[in-house]
mmCIF file of C-alpha atoms in Angstrom:
data_model
loop_
_atom_site.group_PDB
_atom_site.id
_atom_site.type_symbol
_atom_site.label_atom_id
_atom_site.label_comp_id
_atom_site.label_asym_id
_atom_site.label_seq_id
_atom_site.Cartn_x
_atom_site.Cartn_y
_atom_site.Cartn_z
ATOM 1 C CA MET A 1 47.391 -66.589 98.339
ATOM 2 C CA PRO A 2 50.246 -64.724 96.572
ATOM 3 C CA SER A 3 49.087 -61.386 95.153
ATOM 4 C CA SER A 4 50.971 -62.180 91.918
ATOM 5 C CA TRP A 5 48.572 -65.002 91.036
ATOM 6 C CA PRO A 6 46.278 -64.232 88.069
ATOM 7 C CA GLY A 7 42.789 -63.266 89.115
ATOM 8 C CA PHE A 8 43.876 -62.424 92.686
ATOM 9 C CA VAL A 9 41.593 -60.058 94.601
ATOM 10 C CA GLU A 10 42.065 -58.551 98.040
ATOM 11 C CA PRO A 11 40.317 -60.360 100.903
ATOM 12 C CA ASP A 12 36.681 -59.640 101.671
ATOM 13 C CA PRO A 13 35.546 -58.064 98.390
ATOM 14 C CA THR A 14 32.089 -56.603 98.348
ATOM 15 C CA PRO A 15 29.340 -58.528 96.529
ATOM 16 C CA GLN A 16 29.392 -55.840 93.854
ATOM 17 C CA GLN A 17 33.130 -56.362 93.326
ATOM 18 C CA VAL A 18 32.685 -60.115 93.024
ATOM 19 C CA ILE A 19 29.926 -59.799 90.429
ATOM 20 C CA ALA A 20 31.809 -57.119 88.501
ATOM 21 C CA GLY A 21 34.923 -59.287 88.427
ATOM 22 C CA LEU A 22 33.057 -62.270 87.082
ATOM 23 C CA HIS A 23 31.211 -60.208 84.496
ATOM 24 C CA ALA A 24 34.590 -58.913 83.323
ATOM 25 C CA THR A 25 35.383 -62.447 82.163
ATOM 26 C CA VAL A 26 32.665 -62.399 79.517
ATOM 27 C CA GLU A 27 35.426 -62.707 76.939
ATOM 28 C CA GLY A 28 37.228 -65.297 79.029
ATOM 29 C CA GLY A 29 39.837 -62.992 80.530
ATOM 30 C CA GLU A 30 43.525 -62.613 79.790
ATOM 31 C CA ASP A 31 44.219 -66.254 80.653
ATOM 32 C CA LEU A 32 41.855 -67.559 77.979
ATOM 33 C CA VAL A 33 43.517 -69.872 75.456
ATOM 34 C CA GLN A 34 42.253 -69.041 71.967
ATOM 35 C CA VAL A 35 43.590 -69.783 68.485
ATOM 36 C CA LEU A 36 40.499 -68.992 66.417
ATOM 37 C CA THR A 37 38.837 -65.662 67.163
ATOM 38 C CA PRO A 38 35.058 -65.119 66.916
ATOM 39 C CA GLU A 39 35.775 -63.448 63.568
ATOM 40 C CA GLY A 40 37.369 -66.659 62.290
ATOM 41 C CA VAL A 41 40.953 -65.385 62.339
ATOM 42 C CA ARG A 42 43.698 -67.847 63.264
ATOM 43 C CA VAL A 43 46.032 -66.364 65.884
ATOM 44 C CA ALA A 44 49.292 -67.662 67.314
ATOM 45 C CA GLU A 45 49.305 -69.478 70.642
ATOM 46 C CA PRO A 46 52.938 -70.391 71.357
ATOM 47 C CA ARG A 47 52.086 -72.693 74.271
ATOM 48 C CA PHE A 48 49.797 -74.948 72.271
ATOM 49 C CA ASP A 49 50.371 -74.431 68.528
ATOM 50 C CA HIS A 50 52.529 -77.566 68.324
ATOM 51 C CA TYR A 51 49.498 -79.627 69.270
ATOM 52 C CA LEU A 52 47.834 -78.492 66.034
ATOM 53 C CA THR A 53 50.570 -79.139 63.466
ATOM 54 C CA ASP A 54 48.663 -82.116 62.037
ATOM 55 C CA ILE A 55 45.492 -80.104 61.369
ATOM 56 C CA ASP A 56 45.295 -79.073 57.704
ATOM 57 C CA VAL A 57 42.341 -77.831 55.684
ATOM 58 C CA ASP A 58 40.882 -81.334 55.497
ATOM 59 C CA GLY A 59 41.072 -81.542 59.268
ATOM 60 C CA LEU A 60 39.244 -78.225 59.573
ATOM 61 C CA LYS A 61 36.564 -79.475 57.206
ATOM 62 C CA ALA A 62 36.161 -82.595 59.332
ATOM 63 C CA PHE A 63 35.657 -80.499 62.457
ATOM 64 C CA TYR A 64 33.086 -78.367 60.649
ATOM 65 C CA ARG A 65 31.238 -81.489 59.543
ATOM 66 C CA ASP A 66 31.280 -82.894 63.075
ATOM 67 C CA MET A 67 29.783 -79.753 64.571
ATOM 68 C CA VAL A 68 27.112 -79.284 61.896
ATOM 69 C CA LEU A 69 25.917 -82.892 62.071
ATOM 70 C CA VAL A 70 25.852 -82.914 65.857
ATOM 71 C CA ARG A 71 23.896 -79.664 65.943
ATOM 72 C CA ARG A 72 21.424 -81.021 63.388
ATOM 73 C CA VAL A 73 20.794 -84.105 65.509
ATOM 74 C CA ASP A 74 20.369 -81.894 68.561
ATOM 75 C CA ARG A 75 17.775 -79.690 66.841
ATOM 76 C CA GLU A 76 15.889 -82.723 65.532
ATOM 77 C CA ALA A 77 15.790 -84.289 68.991
ATOM 78 C CA ASN A 78 14.529 -81.022 70.434
ATOM 79 C CA ALA A 79 11.682 -81.043 67.904
ATOM 80 C CA LEU A 80 10.915 -84.702 68.594
ATOM 81 C CA GLN A 81 10.496 -83.959 72.288
ATOM 82 C CA ARG A 82 8.150 -81.069 71.550
ATOM 83 C CA GLN A 83 6.088 -83.450 69.411
ATOM 84 C CA GLY A 84 5.789 -86.015 72.201
ATOM 85 C CA GLN A 85 8.253 -88.560 70.830
ATOM 86 C CA LEU A 86 10.820 -88.076 73.624
ATOM 87 C CA GLY A 87 10.168 -87.627 77.311
ATOM 88 C CA ILE A 88 12.888 -84.979 77.611
ATOM 89 C CA TRP A 89 15.934 -83.741 75.717
ATOM 90 C CA VAL A 90 19.103 -82.014 76.891
ATOM 91 C CA PRO A 91 20.267 -79.516 74.230
ATOM 92 C CA LEU A 92 23.918 -78.867 73.435
ATOM 93 C CA LEU A 93 23.310 -75.856 71.170
ATOM 94 C CA GLY A 94 26.349 -73.569 71.374
ATOM 95 C CA GLN A 95 28.636 -76.132 72.998
ATOM 96 C CA GLU A 96 29.577 -78.087 69.868
ATOM 97 C CA ALA A 97 33.184 -76.876 69.704
ATOM 98 C CA ALA A 98 33.907 -77.752 73.339
ATOM 99 C CA GLN A 99 32.613 -81.279 72.864
ATOM 100 C CA ILE A 100 34.059 -82.004 69.419
ATOM 101 C CA GLY A 101 37.444 -80.530 70.303
ATOM 102 C CA ALA A 102 37.686 -82.571 73.503
ATOM 103 C CA GLY A 103 36.244 -85.717 71.938
ATOM 104 C CA ARG A 104 38.647 -85.672 68.992
ATOM 105 C CA ALA A 105 41.600 -85.115 71.348
ATOM 106 C CA MET A 106 41.058 -88.514 72.958
ATOM 107 C CA ALA A 107 42.975 -91.622 71.966
ATOM 108 C CA ALA A 108 41.135 -94.884 71.399
ATOM 109 C CA ARG A 109 42.569 -96.278 74.645
ATOM 110 C CA ASP A 110 41.240 -93.372 76.758
ATOM 111 C CA MET A 111 37.963 -93.426 78.684
ATOM 112 C CA ALA A 112 35.281 -90.713 78.903
ATOM 113 C CA PHE A 113 32.689 -90.222 81.634
ATOM 114 C CA PRO A 114 29.877 -87.926 80.419
ATOM 115 C CA SER A 115 27.020 -86.176 82.139
ATOM 116 C CA TYR A 116 23.791 -86.114 80.097
ATOM 117 C CA ARG A 117 24.670 -83.436 77.515
ATOM 118 C CA GLU A 118 27.743 -84.907 75.804
ATOM 119 C CA HIS A 119 26.102 -85.856 72.511
ATOM 120 C CA GLY A 120 29.079 -84.433 70.623
ATOM 121 C CA VAL A 121 31.596 -86.501 72.569
ATOM 122 C CA ALA A 122 29.444 -89.586 71.961
ATOM 123 C CA TRP A 123 29.624 -88.816 68.236
ATOM 124 C CA CYS A 124 33.419 -88.645 68.428
ATOM 125 C CA ARG A 125 33.526 -92.030 70.170
ATOM 126 C CA GLY A 126 31.679 -93.681 67.293
ATOM 127 C CA ILE A 127 28.267 -93.893 68.934
ATOM 128 C CA ASP A 128 25.441 -93.472 66.446
ATOM 129 C CA PRO A 129 23.022 -90.710 67.538
ATOM 130 C CA THR A 130 20.122 -93.174 67.441
ATOM 131 C CA GLU A 131 21.709 -94.987 70.385
ATOM 132 C CA LEU A 132 21.019 -91.933 72.554
ATOM 133 C CA LEU A 133 17.287 -92.051 71.942
ATOM 134 C CA GLY A 134 16.421 -94.875 74.326
ATOM 135 C CA ILE A 135 17.572 -92.819 77.323
ATOM 136 C CA PHE A 136 15.345 -89.868 76.477
ATOM 137 C CA ARG A 137 12.444 -91.974 75.244
ATOM 138 C CA GLY A 138 12.545 -93.974 78.456
ATOM 139 C CA THR A 139 13.164 -97.380 76.895
ATOM 140 C CA ASP A 140 16.708 -98.084 78.127
ATOM 141 C CA GLN A 141 19.605 -96.636 80.109
ATOM 142 C CA GLY A 142 21.983 -96.549 77.153
ATOM 143 C CA SER A 143 22.537 -99.170 74.499
ATOM 144 C CA TRP A 144 26.282 -98.909 73.794
ATOM 145 C CA ASP A 145 29.145 -100.836 75.358
ATOM 146 C CA PRO A 146 31.326 -98.486 77.468
ATOM 147 C CA ALA A 147 34.320 -100.820 77.333
ATOM 148 C CA GLU A 148 34.163 -101.076 73.548
ATOM 149 C CA THR A 149 33.570 -97.372 72.847
ATOM 150 C CA GLY A 150 35.618 -95.823 75.663
ATOM 151 C CA PHE A 151 32.522 -93.822 76.564
ATOM 152 C CA HIS A 152 30.588 -94.482 79.740
ATOM 153 C CA LEU A 153 26.802 -94.406 79.887
ATOM 154 C CA TYR A 154 25.180 -91.040 80.592
ATOM 155 C CA THR A 155 25.051 -89.959 84.240
ATOM 156 C CA ILE A 156 21.903 -88.165 85.348
ATOM 157 C CA VAL A 157 22.889 -87.469 88.971
ATOM 158 C CA ILE A 158 24.725 -84.137 88.888
ATOM 159 C CA GLY A 159 28.475 -84.561 89.376
ATOM 160 C CA ASN A 160 28.407 -88.265 90.229
ATOM 161 C CA GLN A 161 30.456 -89.113 87.135
ATOM 162 C CA CYS A 162 33.445 -87.326 88.703
ATOM 163 C CA LEU A 163 33.661 -90.021 91.378
ATOM 164 C CA ASN A 164 33.279 -92.758 88.783
ATOM 165 C CA ALA A 165 35.944 -91.182 86.575
ATOM 166 C CA THR A 166 38.339 -90.729 89.475
ATOM 167 C CA GLY A 167 37.958 -94.355 90.523
ATOM 168 C CA TYR A 168 38.504 -95.556 86.978
ATOM 169 C CA ALA A 169 41.597 -93.360 86.603
ATOM 170 C CA MET A 170 42.993 -94.604 89.900
ATOM 171 C CA GLY A 171 42.620 -98.111 88.488
ATOM 172 C CA GLN A 172 44.569 -97.074 85.401
ATOM 173 C CA ARG A 173 47.415 -95.935 87.640
ATOM 174 C CA PHE A 174 47.310 -99.012 89.869
ATOM 175 C CA ASP A 175 47.389 -101.204 86.751
ATOM 176 C CA GLY A 176 50.512 -99.443 85.477
ATOM 177 C CA LYS A 177 48.804 -97.947 82.435
ATOM 178 C CA VAL A 178 50.433 -94.511 82.748
ATOM 179 C CA GLY A 179 53.968 -93.378 82.105
ATOM 180 C CA GLU A 180 54.419 -93.138 78.334
ATOM 181 C CA ALA A 181 52.689 -90.553 76.148
ATOM 182 C CA SER A 182 52.373 -92.979 73.224
ATOM 183 C CA THR A 183 51.021 -95.942 75.189
ATOM 184 C CA GLY A 184 49.629 -94.518 78.415
ATOM 185 C CA GLU A 185 45.925 -94.230 79.169
ATOM 186 C CA ALA A 186 43.903 -91.322 80.537
ATOM 187 C CA THR A 187 40.358 -90.595 81.626
ATOM 188 C CA ILE A 188 38.326 -87.490 80.890
ATOM 189 C CA CYS A 189 35.259 -86.450 82.873
ATOM 190 C CA PHE A 190 32.661 -83.966 81.584
ATOM 191 C CA PHE A 191 30.450 -81.780 83.761
ATOM 192 C CA GLY A 192 28.950 -78.298 83.834
ATOM 193 C CA ASP A 193 29.655 -75.217 85.908
ATOM 194 C CA GLY A 194 26.690 -75.980 88.158
ATOM 195 C CA ALA A 195 28.155 -79.366 89.064
ATOM 196 C CA THR A 196 31.168 -77.645 90.633
ATOM 197 C CA SER A 197 28.900 -76.849 93.592
ATOM 198 C CA GLN A 198 28.294 -80.549 94.188
ATOM 199 C CA GLY A 199 30.257 -82.465 96.792
ATOM 200 C CA ASP A 200 30.911 -85.368 94.422
ATOM 201 C CA VAL A 201 33.006 -83.119 92.189
ATOM 202 C CA HIS A 202 35.170 -81.918 95.054
ATOM 203 C CA GLU A 203 35.632 -85.421 96.390
ATOM 204 C CA GLY A 204 36.767 -86.443 92.934
ATOM 205 C CA PHE A 205 39.269 -83.573 92.922
ATOM 206 C CA VAL A 206 40.656 -84.601 96.318
ATOM 207 C CA TRP A 207 41.084 -88.293 95.528
ATOM 208 C CA SER A 208 42.505 -87.696 92.055
ATOM 209 C CA ALA A 209 45.087 -85.276 93.451
ATOM 210 C CA VAL A 210 46.139 -87.542 96.315
ATOM 211 C CA TYR A 211 46.586 -90.545 94.012
ATOM 212 C CA ASP A 212 47.863 -88.645 90.953
ATOM 213 C CA ALA A 213 45.017 -90.166 88.993
ATOM 214 C CA PRO A 214 45.300 -89.632 85.219
ATOM 215 C CA VAL A 215 41.979 -87.785 84.862
ATOM 216 C CA VAL A 216 41.124 -84.599 82.984
ATOM 217 C CA PHE A 217 38.229 -82.785 84.594
ATOM 218 C CA PHE A 218 36.546 -81.019 81.677
ATOM 219 C CA CYS A 219 34.130 -78.362 82.925
ATOM 220 C CA GLN A 220 31.861 -76.922 80.254
ATOM 221 C CA ASN A 221 31.180 -73.542 81.793
ATOM 222 C CA ASN A 222 28.070 -72.546 79.847
ATOM 223 C CA GLN A 223 27.420 -69.671 82.278
ATOM 224 C CA TRP A 224 24.194 -71.029 83.744
ATOM 225 C CA ALA A 225 23.533 -73.812 86.280
ATOM 226 C CA ILE A 226 19.926 -74.164 85.141
ATOM 227 C CA SER A 227 18.628 -70.789 86.363
ATOM 228 C CA GLU A 228 21.623 -69.784 88.500
ATOM 229 C CA PRO A 229 24.297 -67.608 86.836
ATOM 230 C CA LEU A 230 28.003 -68.169 87.315
ATOM 231 C CA GLU A 231 28.378 -65.368 89.862
ATOM 232 C CA ARG A 232 26.103 -67.338 92.190
ATOM 233 C CA GLN A 233 28.420 -70.355 91.897
ATOM 234 C CA THR A 234 31.904 -69.041 92.643
ATOM 235 C CA ARG A 235 33.975 -66.062 93.755
ATOM 236 C CA VAL A 236 36.907 -66.938 91.476
ATOM 237 C CA PRO A 237 37.090 -68.251 87.911
ATOM 238 C CA LEU A 238 36.441 -71.972 87.952
ATOM 239 C CA TYR A 239 39.783 -73.056 86.511
ATOM 240 C CA GLN A 240 41.603 -71.400 89.446
ATOM 241 C CA ARG A 241 39.940 -73.789 91.873
ATOM 242 C CA ALA A 242 42.360 -76.515 90.766
ATOM 243 C CA ARG A 243 45.181 -74.824 92.670
ATOM 244 C CA GLY A 244 43.454 -75.517 95.944
ATOM 245 C CA TYR A 245 43.688 -79.233 95.227
ATOM 246 C CA GLY A 246 47.264 -79.166 93.991
ATOM 247 C CA PHE A 247 46.930 -79.652 90.251
ATOM 248 C CA PRO A 248 46.891 -77.297 87.248
ATOM 249 C CA GLY A 249 43.811 -75.582 85.870
ATOM 250 C CA ILE A 250 43.406 -73.818 82.555
ATOM 251 C CA ARG A 251 40.684 -71.850 80.799
ATOM 252 C CA VAL A 252 40.096 -72.362 77.079
ATOM 253 C CA ASP A 253 37.697 -70.719 74.648
ATOM 254 C CA GLY A 254 35.056 -73.417 74.492
ATOM 255 C CA ASN A 255 33.652 -71.954 71.267
ATOM 256 C CA ASP A 256 37.019 -72.452 69.562
ATOM 257 C CA VAL A 257 37.271 -76.068 68.410
ATOM 258 C CA LEU A 258 41.003 -75.793 67.656
ATOM 259 C CA ALA A 259 41.943 -74.300 71.020
ATOM 260 C CA THR A 260 39.837 -76.906 72.790
ATOM 261 C CA LEU A 261 41.513 -79.677 70.792
ATOM 262 C CA ALA A 262 45.009 -78.382 71.593
ATOM 263 C CA VAL A 263 44.423 -77.817 75.304
ATOM 264 C CA THR A 264 42.717 -81.186 75.760
ATOM 265 C CA ARG A 265 45.519 -82.955 73.902
ATOM 266 C CA TRP A 266 47.990 -81.313 76.280
ATOM 267 C CA ALA A 267 45.955 -82.214 79.356
ATOM 268 C CA LEU A 268 45.508 -85.843 78.310
ATOM 269 C CA GLU A 269 49.237 -86.082 77.605
ATOM 270 C CA GLU A 270 49.942 -84.782 81.116
ATOM 271 C CA CYS A 271 47.745 -87.520 82.520
ATOM 272 C CA ARG A 272 49.100 -90.324 80.348
ATOM 273 C CA THR A 273 52.688 -89.527 81.362
ATOM 274 C CA GLY A 274 51.877 -89.694 85.068
ATOM 275 C CA ASN A 275 51.700 -86.011 85.996
ATOM 276 C CA GLY A 276 48.319 -86.302 87.680
ATOM 277 C CA PRO A 277 44.964 -84.590 87.078
ATOM 278 C CA VAL A 278 44.183 -81.402 85.153
ATOM 279 C CA LEU A 279 41.127 -79.145 85.265
ATOM 280 C CA ILE A 280 39.980 -77.560 81.994
ATOM 281 C CA GLU A 281 37.355 -74.841 82.082
ATOM 282 C CA ALA A 282 35.850 -74.570 78.600
ATOM 283 C CA PHE A 283 34.376 -71.073 78.517
ATOM 284 C CA THR A 284 31.237 -71.390 76.405
ATOM 285 C CA TYR A 285 27.506 -70.683 76.475
ATOM 286 C CA ARG A 286 24.347 -72.734 76.296
ATOM 287 C CA MET A 287 22.212 -71.055 73.658
ATOM 288 C CA ASP A 288 19.120 -73.122 74.442
ATOM 289 C CA ALA A 289 17.312 -74.233 77.579
ATOM 290 C CA HIS A 290 18.950 -76.398 80.224
ATOM 291 C CA THR A 291 16.539 -79.131 79.173
ATOM 292 C CA THR A 292 13.260 -79.082 77.275
ATOM 293 C CA SER A 293 11.448 -78.721 80.615
ATOM 294 C CA ASP A 294 13.214 -75.408 81.242
ATOM 295 C CA ASP A 295 12.244 -71.876 80.130
ATOM 296 C CA PRO A 296 15.420 -69.723 80.021
ATOM 297 C CA SER A 297 13.438 -66.571 79.212
ATOM 298 C CA ARG A 298 12.407 -66.507 82.869
ATOM 299 C CA TYR A 299 15.930 -65.922 84.164
ATOM 300 C CA ARG A 300 18.188 -64.491 81.457
ATOM 301 C CA LEU A 301 18.008 -61.574 79.050
ATOM 302 C CA SER A 302 17.680 -62.004 75.312
ATOM 303 C CA ASP A 303 20.510 -59.534 74.636
ATOM 304 C CA GLU A 304 22.906 -61.887 76.470
ATOM 305 C CA LEU A 305 21.962 -64.642 74.061
ATOM 306 C CA GLU A 306 22.400 -62.298 71.090
ATOM 307 C CA LEU A 307 25.890 -61.404 72.308
ATOM 308 C CA TRP A 308 26.930 -65.046 72.390
ATOM 309 C CA LYS A 309 25.430 -65.762 68.986
ATOM 310 C CA LEU A 310 28.231 -63.594 67.618
ATOM 311 C CA LYS A 311 30.678 -66.154 69.020
ATOM 312 C CA ASP A 312 28.932 -69.152 67.432
ATOM 313 C CA PRO A 313 31.494 -71.992 67.165
ATOM 314 C CA ILE A 314 30.291 -73.271 63.798
ATOM 315 C CA GLU A 315 30.128 -69.869 62.156
ATOM 316 C CA ARG A 316 33.650 -68.883 63.197
ATOM 317 C CA LEU A 317 35.086 -72.055 61.628
ATOM 318 C CA ARG A 318 33.007 -71.557 58.482
ATOM 319 C CA VAL A 319 34.366 -68.022 58.123
ATOM 320 C CA ASN A 320 37.914 -69.302 58.603
ATOM 321 C CA LEU A 321 37.440 -71.947 55.914
ATOM 322 C CA VAL A 322 36.129 -69.388 53.451
ATOM 323 C CA ARG A 323 38.535 -66.521 54.123
ATOM 324 C CA GLU A 324 41.775 -68.329 54.839
ATOM 325 C CA HIS A 325 41.332 -71.549 52.854
ATOM 326 C CA GLN A 326 39.000 -70.500 49.989
ATOM 327 C CA VAL A 327 36.580 -73.369 50.633
ATOM 328 C CA GLY A 328 33.671 -73.080 48.203
ATOM 329 C CA GLN A 329 29.930 -73.200 48.728
ATOM 330 C CA ASP A 330 29.665 -76.724 47.333
ATOM 331 C CA PHE A 331 31.345 -78.088 50.458
ATOM 332 C CA PHE A 332 28.923 -76.355 52.804
ATOM 333 C CA ASP A 333 25.921 -77.387 50.704
ATOM 334 C CA GLY A 334 27.109 -80.989 50.821
ATOM 335 C CA ILE A 335 27.385 -80.943 54.615
ATOM 336 C CA ALA A 336 23.921 -79.373 54.891
ATOM 337 C CA ALA A 337 22.454 -82.118 52.708
ATOM 338 C CA GLU A 338 24.218 -84.787 54.756
ATOM 339 C CA SER A 339 22.849 -83.283 57.963
ATOM 340 C CA ASP A 340 19.305 -83.404 56.579
ATOM 341 C CA GLU A 341 19.740 -87.081 55.699
ATOM 342 C CA LEU A 342 21.029 -87.816 59.189
ATOM 343 C CA ALA A 343 18.107 -85.978 60.766
ATOM 344 C CA ALA A 344 15.601 -87.916 58.650
ATOM 345 C CA ARG A 345 17.186 -91.234 59.645
ATOM 346 C CA PHE A 346 17.284 -90.133 63.285
ATOM 347 C CA ARG A 347 13.595 -89.173 63.237
ATOM 348 C CA ALA A 348 12.478 -92.347 61.468
ATOM 349 C CA TYR A 349 14.361 -94.480 63.967
ATOM 350 C CA CYS A 350 12.821 -92.642 66.915
ATOM 351 C CA VAL A 351 9.245 -92.931 65.704
ATOM 352 C CA ALA A 352 9.638 -96.633 64.904
ATOM 353 C CA MET A 353 11.234 -97.610 68.225
ATOM 354 C CA PRO A 354 9.383 -100.560 69.808
ATOM 355 C CA GLN A 355 7.722 -100.127 73.159
ATOM 356 C CA PRO A 356 9.386 -102.457 75.696
ATOM 357 C CA GLY A 357 7.169 -104.679 77.818
ATOM 358 C CA PRO A 358 6.702 -104.214 81.575
ATOM 359 C CA GLU A 359 9.211 -107.000 82.260
ATOM 360 C CA ARG A 360 11.977 -104.626 81.135
ATOM 361 C CA MET A 361 12.042 -102.872 84.508
ATOM 362 C CA PHE A 362 13.206 -106.149 86.039
ATOM 363 C CA SER A 363 15.437 -107.565 83.318
ATOM 364 C CA GLU A 364 17.823 -104.582 83.180
ATOM 365 C CA VAL A 365 18.415 -104.010 86.901
ATOM 366 C CA TYR A 366 20.664 -106.831 88.099
ATOM 367 C CA ALA A 367 23.404 -108.727 86.297
ATOM 368 C CA GLU A 368 22.223 -111.976 87.903
ATOM 369 C CA SER A 369 18.742 -112.871 89.039
ATOM 370 C CA ALA A 370 17.662 -114.156 92.443
ATOM 371 C CA PRO A 371 14.534 -115.941 93.691
ATOM 372 C CA VAL A 372 13.214 -112.893 95.530
ATOM 373 C CA TRP A 373 13.480 -110.718 92.403
ATOM 374 C CA ASP A 374 11.965 -113.465 90.225
ATOM 375 C CA ARG A 375 9.004 -113.737 92.598
ATOM 376 C CA GLN A 376 8.457 -109.967 92.572
ATOM 377 C CA ARG A 377 8.629 -109.922 88.780
ATOM 378 C CA ASP A 378 6.117 -112.735 88.396
ATOM 379 C CA GLU A 379 3.723 -111.142 90.862
ATOM 380 C CA TYR A 380 3.923 -107.779 89.150
ATOM 381 C CA LEU A 381 3.470 -109.192 85.647
ATOM 382 C CA ALA A 382 0.431 -111.180 86.807
ATOM 383 C CA TYR A 383 -0.998 -108.028 88.385
ATOM 384 C CA HIS A 384 -0.272 -106.032 85.220
ATOM 385 C CA ALA A 385 -1.943 -108.685 83.051
ATOM 386 C CA SER A 386 -5.104 -108.510 85.172
ATOM 387 C CA PHE A 387 -5.871 -105.109 83.649
ATOM 388 C CA GLN A 388 -5.987 -106.448 80.090
ATOM 389 C CA ALA A 389 -9.424 -106.563 78.457
ATOM 390 C CA PRO A 390 -10.923 -110.089 78.638
ATOM 391 C CA GLU A 391 -11.376 -111.941 75.385
ATOM 392 C CA GLU A 392 -14.537 -113.705 76.669
ATOM 393 C CA PRO A 393 -17.701 -112.127 78.149
ATOM 394 C CA LEU A 394 -17.565 -111.545 81.869
ATOM 395 C CA ALA A 395 -19.113 -114.293 84.032
ATOM 396 C CA GLY A 396 -22.837 -113.722 84.559
ATOM 397 C CA SER A 397 -23.185 -111.463 81.555
ATOM 398 C CA SER A 398 -25.641 -112.229 78.783
ATOM 399 C CA ILE A 399 -24.139 -109.711 76.376
ATOM 400 C CA SER A 400 -21.520 -110.926 73.932
ATOM 401 C CA ALA A 401 -18.794 -108.771 72.474
ATOM 402 C CA GLU A 402 -20.533 -108.959 69.104
ATOM 403 C CA GLU A 403 -23.987 -107.828 70.373
ATOM 404 C CA PRO A 404 -24.986 -104.154 70.305
ATOM 405 C CA LEU A 405 -24.651 -102.306 73.590
ATOM 406 C CA ALA A 406 -27.814 -101.191 75.337
ATOM 407 C CA GLY A 407 -29.145 -97.998 73.835
ATOM 408 C CA SER A 408 -26.690 -98.180 70.975
ATOM 409 C CA SER A 409 -27.220 -98.785 67.286
ATOM 410 C CA ILE A 410 -23.626 -99.911 66.683
ATOM 411 C CA SER A 411 -21.784 -102.995 67.797
ATOM 412 C CA ALA A 412 -18.691 -103.020 69.928
ATOM 413 C CA GLU A 413 -16.832 -104.267 66.863
ATOM 414 C CA GLU A 414 -17.987 -101.250 64.842
ATOM 415 C CA ALA A 415 -17.175 -98.905 67.683
#
C-alpha cells in the first residue's frame, strides 16, 4: 500500500494505535465531505457544489419537512412497540439526513435495496409509512410493489441485500441500461457498518467490481454494530475498503443532508454512465437502540450520545434556514402540526389493522400452489380449527351452555 494514501498506517500497529486512529475520526476525518456544518453554516465543497445548484430555500424546506415527518413516524412506531402494538421496531433516530439525502438523490428509474432501517428512503420512494407496519406487526412481509416504487422489500438477514442488489445491477448492465447519465439506470444498496463484517457484503463487492455493476453501496456507519463499536469491526476507515476491490470509496457527513445528496448524486451518476460501483460511507450515529429489544445503556456511555446530539441533522438544517434564509417560526410550527397529524393517522391505522387468519402463512409463501402444499394447508387448518370452542354441549354432558356451572351462581353467558 503506498504510504501517500490517506489514512495509511505502518504495518503491524498496536491495538492501542488502531483504536486511537479510529477514535480520531469522530469528526469524520480530513476526507469527510461536508457542506453544512453542525452549526448550520454552509461551506464550500468544490468537488460537489455543482450537484446542489438546483437546491434553493424551498428545497431546503422540503428536506427539513422530510426529516421531521420521518422522525415523527419513527418515534410513534417506537411508542407503539412499547405499548404492545408492534412486535419490534428498528429506530432510525439520528440517521434521517443520510436516508433522506440518499433517497432524494435517486431517479425514478433507479432501484433501492434496503436493510430493515431505511424508513426514510421508503418515504422518499413514495411509500406511505403505514405500509411498513405489517412487517413489524407480523402480518405481512411488506405490502408495496418493488417494481412500481423502485424500492425492494426490507431484508432482515444482515447483508443479504448486497447480493440481491449486485445481481439486479448486473442485470441492468446486461440489459444495456447504463451508458448515459440522463437515461441510464443505477442501483443503490443500504446497509450498516456491522454488515461489512458479513461475507455477503464482500461477495457483493467482488461481483460488482468484476462486472462493473452500476451499484452504489451505501453504508450507514452509525458507529455501533448492535453492541460492537466500530473499532471492533475494522482497522481502517470503512470507505477505504473499496480500494481493495478496485472501485472508489468516499466518506460523507451522514448528518448533513446536503452533502449526502450531492455525494449520492455523484455516485449514482458514476454508475449510470458505466463507471462501475461506488462505496459511500455515511458517517452518522444511531441515537437510539439498535432495535426495541436492545438496551444501548449496557454498552455505550451517555456522554457519547450527548456529543452526537450536538450534530443532530434536523437541528443543523433548522439553524441554517433561520440564520441564512430568515425562515420564520410559522413554517416550523406548520411542519410540527403536520407531523402530529401524520403520527395520529399512523397510530390509528396500526391499532385498527386486521388480524390475518392462519391460512396466511401458506398463501404468501409460493407464487403458485402445489398439491403437497395444499394438503399441508388443509391438514393444518383442520387441526387449528379443532381448538375452537364447540357451539354445542360435549357428547355425554348433561350441562348446557346456558345452565349454571356447578358451585356457581352465575351462568356461562353471564360470565
